[in-house]
Coordinates of C-alpha atoms and ligand atoms in Angstrom, one line a residue:
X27 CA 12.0 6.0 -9.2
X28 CA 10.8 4.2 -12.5
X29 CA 7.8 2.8 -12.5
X30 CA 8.0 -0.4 -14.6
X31 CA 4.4 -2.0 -13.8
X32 CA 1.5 -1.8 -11.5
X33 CA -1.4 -3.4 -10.7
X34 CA -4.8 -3.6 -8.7
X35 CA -4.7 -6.3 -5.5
X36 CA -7.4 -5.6 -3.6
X37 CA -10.2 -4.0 -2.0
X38 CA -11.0 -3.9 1.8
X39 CA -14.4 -3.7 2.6
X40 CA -14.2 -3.5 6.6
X41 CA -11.7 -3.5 9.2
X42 CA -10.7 -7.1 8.8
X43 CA -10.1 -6.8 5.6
X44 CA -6.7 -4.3 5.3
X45 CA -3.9 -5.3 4.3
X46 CA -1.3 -5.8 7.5
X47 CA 2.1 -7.1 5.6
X48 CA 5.4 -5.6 5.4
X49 CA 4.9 -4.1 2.3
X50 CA 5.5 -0.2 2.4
X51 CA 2.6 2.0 1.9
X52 CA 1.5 5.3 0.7
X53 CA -2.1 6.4 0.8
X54 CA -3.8 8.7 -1.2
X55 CA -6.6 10.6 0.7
X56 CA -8.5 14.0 -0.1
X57 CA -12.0 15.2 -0.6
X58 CA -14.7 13.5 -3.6
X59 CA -13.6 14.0 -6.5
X60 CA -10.4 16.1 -5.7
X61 CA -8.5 14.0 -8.0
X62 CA -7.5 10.7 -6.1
X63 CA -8.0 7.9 -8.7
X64 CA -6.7 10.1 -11.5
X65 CA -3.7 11.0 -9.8
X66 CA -2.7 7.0 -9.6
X67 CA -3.1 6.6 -12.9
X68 CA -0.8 9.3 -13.5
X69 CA 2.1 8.2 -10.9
X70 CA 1.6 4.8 -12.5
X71 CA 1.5 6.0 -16.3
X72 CA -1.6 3.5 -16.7
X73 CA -4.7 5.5 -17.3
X74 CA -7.4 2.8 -16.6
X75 CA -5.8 1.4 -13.3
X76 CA -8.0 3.2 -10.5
X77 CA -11.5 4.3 -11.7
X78 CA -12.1 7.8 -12.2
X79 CA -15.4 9.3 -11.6
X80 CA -17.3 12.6 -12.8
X81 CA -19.9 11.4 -10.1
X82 CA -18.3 12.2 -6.7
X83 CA -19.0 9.9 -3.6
X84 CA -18.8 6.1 -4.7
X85 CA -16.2 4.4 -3.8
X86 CA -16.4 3.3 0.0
X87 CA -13.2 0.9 -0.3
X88 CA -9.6 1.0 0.4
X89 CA -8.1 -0.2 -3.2
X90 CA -4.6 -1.8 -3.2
X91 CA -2.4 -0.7 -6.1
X92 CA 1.0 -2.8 -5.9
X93 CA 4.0 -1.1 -8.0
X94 CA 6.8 -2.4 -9.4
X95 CA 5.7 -5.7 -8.4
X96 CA 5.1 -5.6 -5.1
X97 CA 8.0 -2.7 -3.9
X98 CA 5.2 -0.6 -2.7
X99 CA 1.6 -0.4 -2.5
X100 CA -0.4 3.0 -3.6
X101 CA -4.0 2.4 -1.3
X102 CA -7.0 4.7 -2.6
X103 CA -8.7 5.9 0.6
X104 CA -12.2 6.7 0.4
X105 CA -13.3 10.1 -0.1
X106 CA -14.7 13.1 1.8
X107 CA -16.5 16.2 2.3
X108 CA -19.6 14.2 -0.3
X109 CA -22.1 16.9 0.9
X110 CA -25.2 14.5 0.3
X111 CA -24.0 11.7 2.8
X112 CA -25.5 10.9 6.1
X113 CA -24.5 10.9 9.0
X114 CA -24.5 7.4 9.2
X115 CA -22.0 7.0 6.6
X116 CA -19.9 9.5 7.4
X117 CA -20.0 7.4 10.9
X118 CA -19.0 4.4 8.7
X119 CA -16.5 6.5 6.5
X120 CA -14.4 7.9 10.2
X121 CA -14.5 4.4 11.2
X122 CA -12.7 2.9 7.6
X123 CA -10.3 5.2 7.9
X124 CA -9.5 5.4 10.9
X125 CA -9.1 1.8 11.5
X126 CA -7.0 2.0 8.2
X127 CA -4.1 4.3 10.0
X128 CA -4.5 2.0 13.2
X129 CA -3.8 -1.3 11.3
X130 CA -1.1 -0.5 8.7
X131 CA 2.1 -0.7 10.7
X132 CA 3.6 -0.6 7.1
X133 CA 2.3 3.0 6.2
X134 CA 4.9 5.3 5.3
X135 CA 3.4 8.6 4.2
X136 CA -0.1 9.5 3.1
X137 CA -0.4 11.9 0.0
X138 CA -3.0 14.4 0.9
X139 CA -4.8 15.6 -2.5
X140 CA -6.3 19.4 -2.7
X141 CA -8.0 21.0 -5.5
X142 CA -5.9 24.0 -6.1
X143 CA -8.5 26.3 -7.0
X144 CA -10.6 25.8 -3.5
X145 CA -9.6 27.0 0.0
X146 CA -8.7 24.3 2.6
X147 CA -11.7 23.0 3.8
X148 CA -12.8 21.5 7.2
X149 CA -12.6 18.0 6.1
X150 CA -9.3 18.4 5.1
X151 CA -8.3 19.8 8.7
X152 CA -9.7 17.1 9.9
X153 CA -7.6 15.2 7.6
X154 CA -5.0 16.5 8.7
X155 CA -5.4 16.7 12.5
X156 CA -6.0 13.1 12.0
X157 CA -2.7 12.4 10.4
X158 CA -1.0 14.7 13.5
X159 CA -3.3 11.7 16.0
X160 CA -1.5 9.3 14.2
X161 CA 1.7 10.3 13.9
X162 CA 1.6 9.9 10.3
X163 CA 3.9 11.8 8.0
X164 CA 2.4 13.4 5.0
X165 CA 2.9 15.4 2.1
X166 CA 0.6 17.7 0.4
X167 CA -0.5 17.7 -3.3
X168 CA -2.1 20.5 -5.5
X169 CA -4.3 18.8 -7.8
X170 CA -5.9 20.3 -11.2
X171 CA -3.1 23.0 -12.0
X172 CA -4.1 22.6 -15.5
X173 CA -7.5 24.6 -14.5
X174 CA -5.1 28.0 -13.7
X175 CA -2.5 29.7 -15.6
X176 CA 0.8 29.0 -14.2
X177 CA 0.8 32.3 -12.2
X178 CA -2.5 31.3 -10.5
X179 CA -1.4 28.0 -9.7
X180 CA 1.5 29.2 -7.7
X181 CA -0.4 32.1 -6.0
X182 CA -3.0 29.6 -4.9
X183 CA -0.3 27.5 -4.1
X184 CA 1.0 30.2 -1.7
X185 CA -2.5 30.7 -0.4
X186 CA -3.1 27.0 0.2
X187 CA 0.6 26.8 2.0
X188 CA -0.2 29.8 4.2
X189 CA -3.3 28.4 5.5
X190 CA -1.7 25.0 6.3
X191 CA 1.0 27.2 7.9
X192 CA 3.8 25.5 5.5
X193 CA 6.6 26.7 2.8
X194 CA 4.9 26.9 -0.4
X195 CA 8.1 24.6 -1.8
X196 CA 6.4 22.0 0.3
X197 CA 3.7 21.6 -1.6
X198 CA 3.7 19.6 -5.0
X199 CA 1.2 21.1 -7.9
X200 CA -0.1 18.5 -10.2
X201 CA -2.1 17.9 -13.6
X202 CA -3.3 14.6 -14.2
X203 CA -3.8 16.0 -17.6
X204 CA -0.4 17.6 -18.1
X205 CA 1.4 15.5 -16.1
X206 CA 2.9 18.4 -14.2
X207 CA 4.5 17.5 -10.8
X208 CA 5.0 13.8 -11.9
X209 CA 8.9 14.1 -11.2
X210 CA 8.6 15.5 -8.0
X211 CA 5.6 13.0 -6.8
X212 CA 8.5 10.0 -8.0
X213 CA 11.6 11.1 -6.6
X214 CA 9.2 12.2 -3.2
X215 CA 8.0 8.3 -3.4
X216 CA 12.1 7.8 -3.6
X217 CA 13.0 9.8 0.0
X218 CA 9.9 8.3 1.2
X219 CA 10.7 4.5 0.3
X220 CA 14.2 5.2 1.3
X221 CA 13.5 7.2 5.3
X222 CA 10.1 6.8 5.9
X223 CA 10.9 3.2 8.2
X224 CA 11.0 2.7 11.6
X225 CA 15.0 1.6 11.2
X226 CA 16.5 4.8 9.6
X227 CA 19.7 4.2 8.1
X228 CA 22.5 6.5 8.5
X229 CA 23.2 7.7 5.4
X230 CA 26.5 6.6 4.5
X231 CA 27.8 9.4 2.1
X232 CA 30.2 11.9 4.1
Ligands
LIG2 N1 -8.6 19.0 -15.6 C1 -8.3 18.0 -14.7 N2 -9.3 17.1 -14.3 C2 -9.0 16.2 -13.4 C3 -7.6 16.1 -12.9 N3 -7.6 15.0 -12.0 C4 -8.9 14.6 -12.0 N4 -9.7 15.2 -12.8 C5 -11.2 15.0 -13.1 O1 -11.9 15.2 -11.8 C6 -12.9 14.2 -11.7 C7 -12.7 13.3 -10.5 O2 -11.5 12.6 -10.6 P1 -11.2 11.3 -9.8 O3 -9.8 10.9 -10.0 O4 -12.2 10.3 -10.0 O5 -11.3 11.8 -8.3 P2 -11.5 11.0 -6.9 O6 -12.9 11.0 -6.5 O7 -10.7 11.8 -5.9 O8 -10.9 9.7 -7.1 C8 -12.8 13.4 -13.0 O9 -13.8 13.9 -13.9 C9 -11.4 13.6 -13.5 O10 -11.3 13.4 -14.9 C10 -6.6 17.0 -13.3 O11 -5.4 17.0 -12.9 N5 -7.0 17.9 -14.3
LIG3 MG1 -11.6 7.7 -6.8

């Protein structure tokens, strides 16, 4: 995968207003702050395409990021696990979100970002379990690496994939800083773009 160009479409506010089209799709989702908008901008080379944030707990929109004009969209869930939120919007948050995976027939994978230097939290079980409802293949990302020497990173890497009860190899560590894991994240949105459909071509190599 090359990215060549990419650029913002839209927001959706409510319900109503996601996107149902055949385009594929792969969301971004994690907790405030763990890294979501940054992590675009690095899969897309373009630093200024989603906004970042040092001040966690803003954005309550689903952005639209179309890539390589139009062969995929990358949509920037809203956050979680914003410890100053009411109930009522983490009432409105569940409801975004969850109306999200029930209207996007063309969803393919959801990239589920964690800060590598914090334990798996319950937001991000719920996340997950979420995900598992709806039947909803994902693949998890280690954000931050930069933070750690590289011998931390991959013992919290193994930490994080014992937890989620996976193989460590499963899990892709990331620097929006370094640029670590970009390869991987591409030729990931490759197999993804390739099998993720719902009419799964044999392959045709012997
Ligand atoms: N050191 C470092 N900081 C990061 C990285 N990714 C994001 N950040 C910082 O973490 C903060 C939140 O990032 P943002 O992308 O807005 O997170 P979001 O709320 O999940 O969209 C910002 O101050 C970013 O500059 C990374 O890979 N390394
Ligand atoms: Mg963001």
């Amino acid at each position: 995968m090359v990215i060549t160009n990419a650029s913002f479409v839209t927001s959706a506010a409510s319900a109503a207003q996601i996107i149902q089209g055949e385009t594929p799709e792969i969301a971004v989702v994690g907790r405030s702050n763990v890294g979501k908008s940054s992590f675009i901008n690095l899969i897309t080379a373009n630093g200024k395409l989603a906004k970042t944030s040092k001040e966690p707990g803003r954005t309550r929109l689903i952005n639209y990021f179309s890539v390589n004009s139009g062969q995929f969209y990358l949509v920037d869930l809203p956050g979680y696990g914003f410890a100053r939120v009411s109930d009522a919007e983490k009432e409105r948050w569940a409801d975004i979100i969850e109306a999200y995976f029930r209207a996007s027939p063309s969803l393919r994978n959801v990239f589920l970002l964690l800060d590598i230097r914090r334990d798996v939290s319950r937001d991000d079980v719920t996340m997950i379990n979420y995900l598992y409802h709806f039947n909803i293949p994902f693949t998890v990302i280690c954000t931050k690496s930069d933070k750690l020497s590289r011998s931390a990173a991959m013992d919290r890497r193994r930490k994080i994939a014992l937890s989620l009860k996976v193989g460590p190899d499963n899990i892709i560590v990331s620097s929006a800083l370094t640029r670590q894991g970009r390869a991987d994240i591409l030729q990931r949105i490759d197999e993804i773009l390739a099998f993720g459909g719902a009419d799964i071509v044999e392959d045709a190599e012997e």
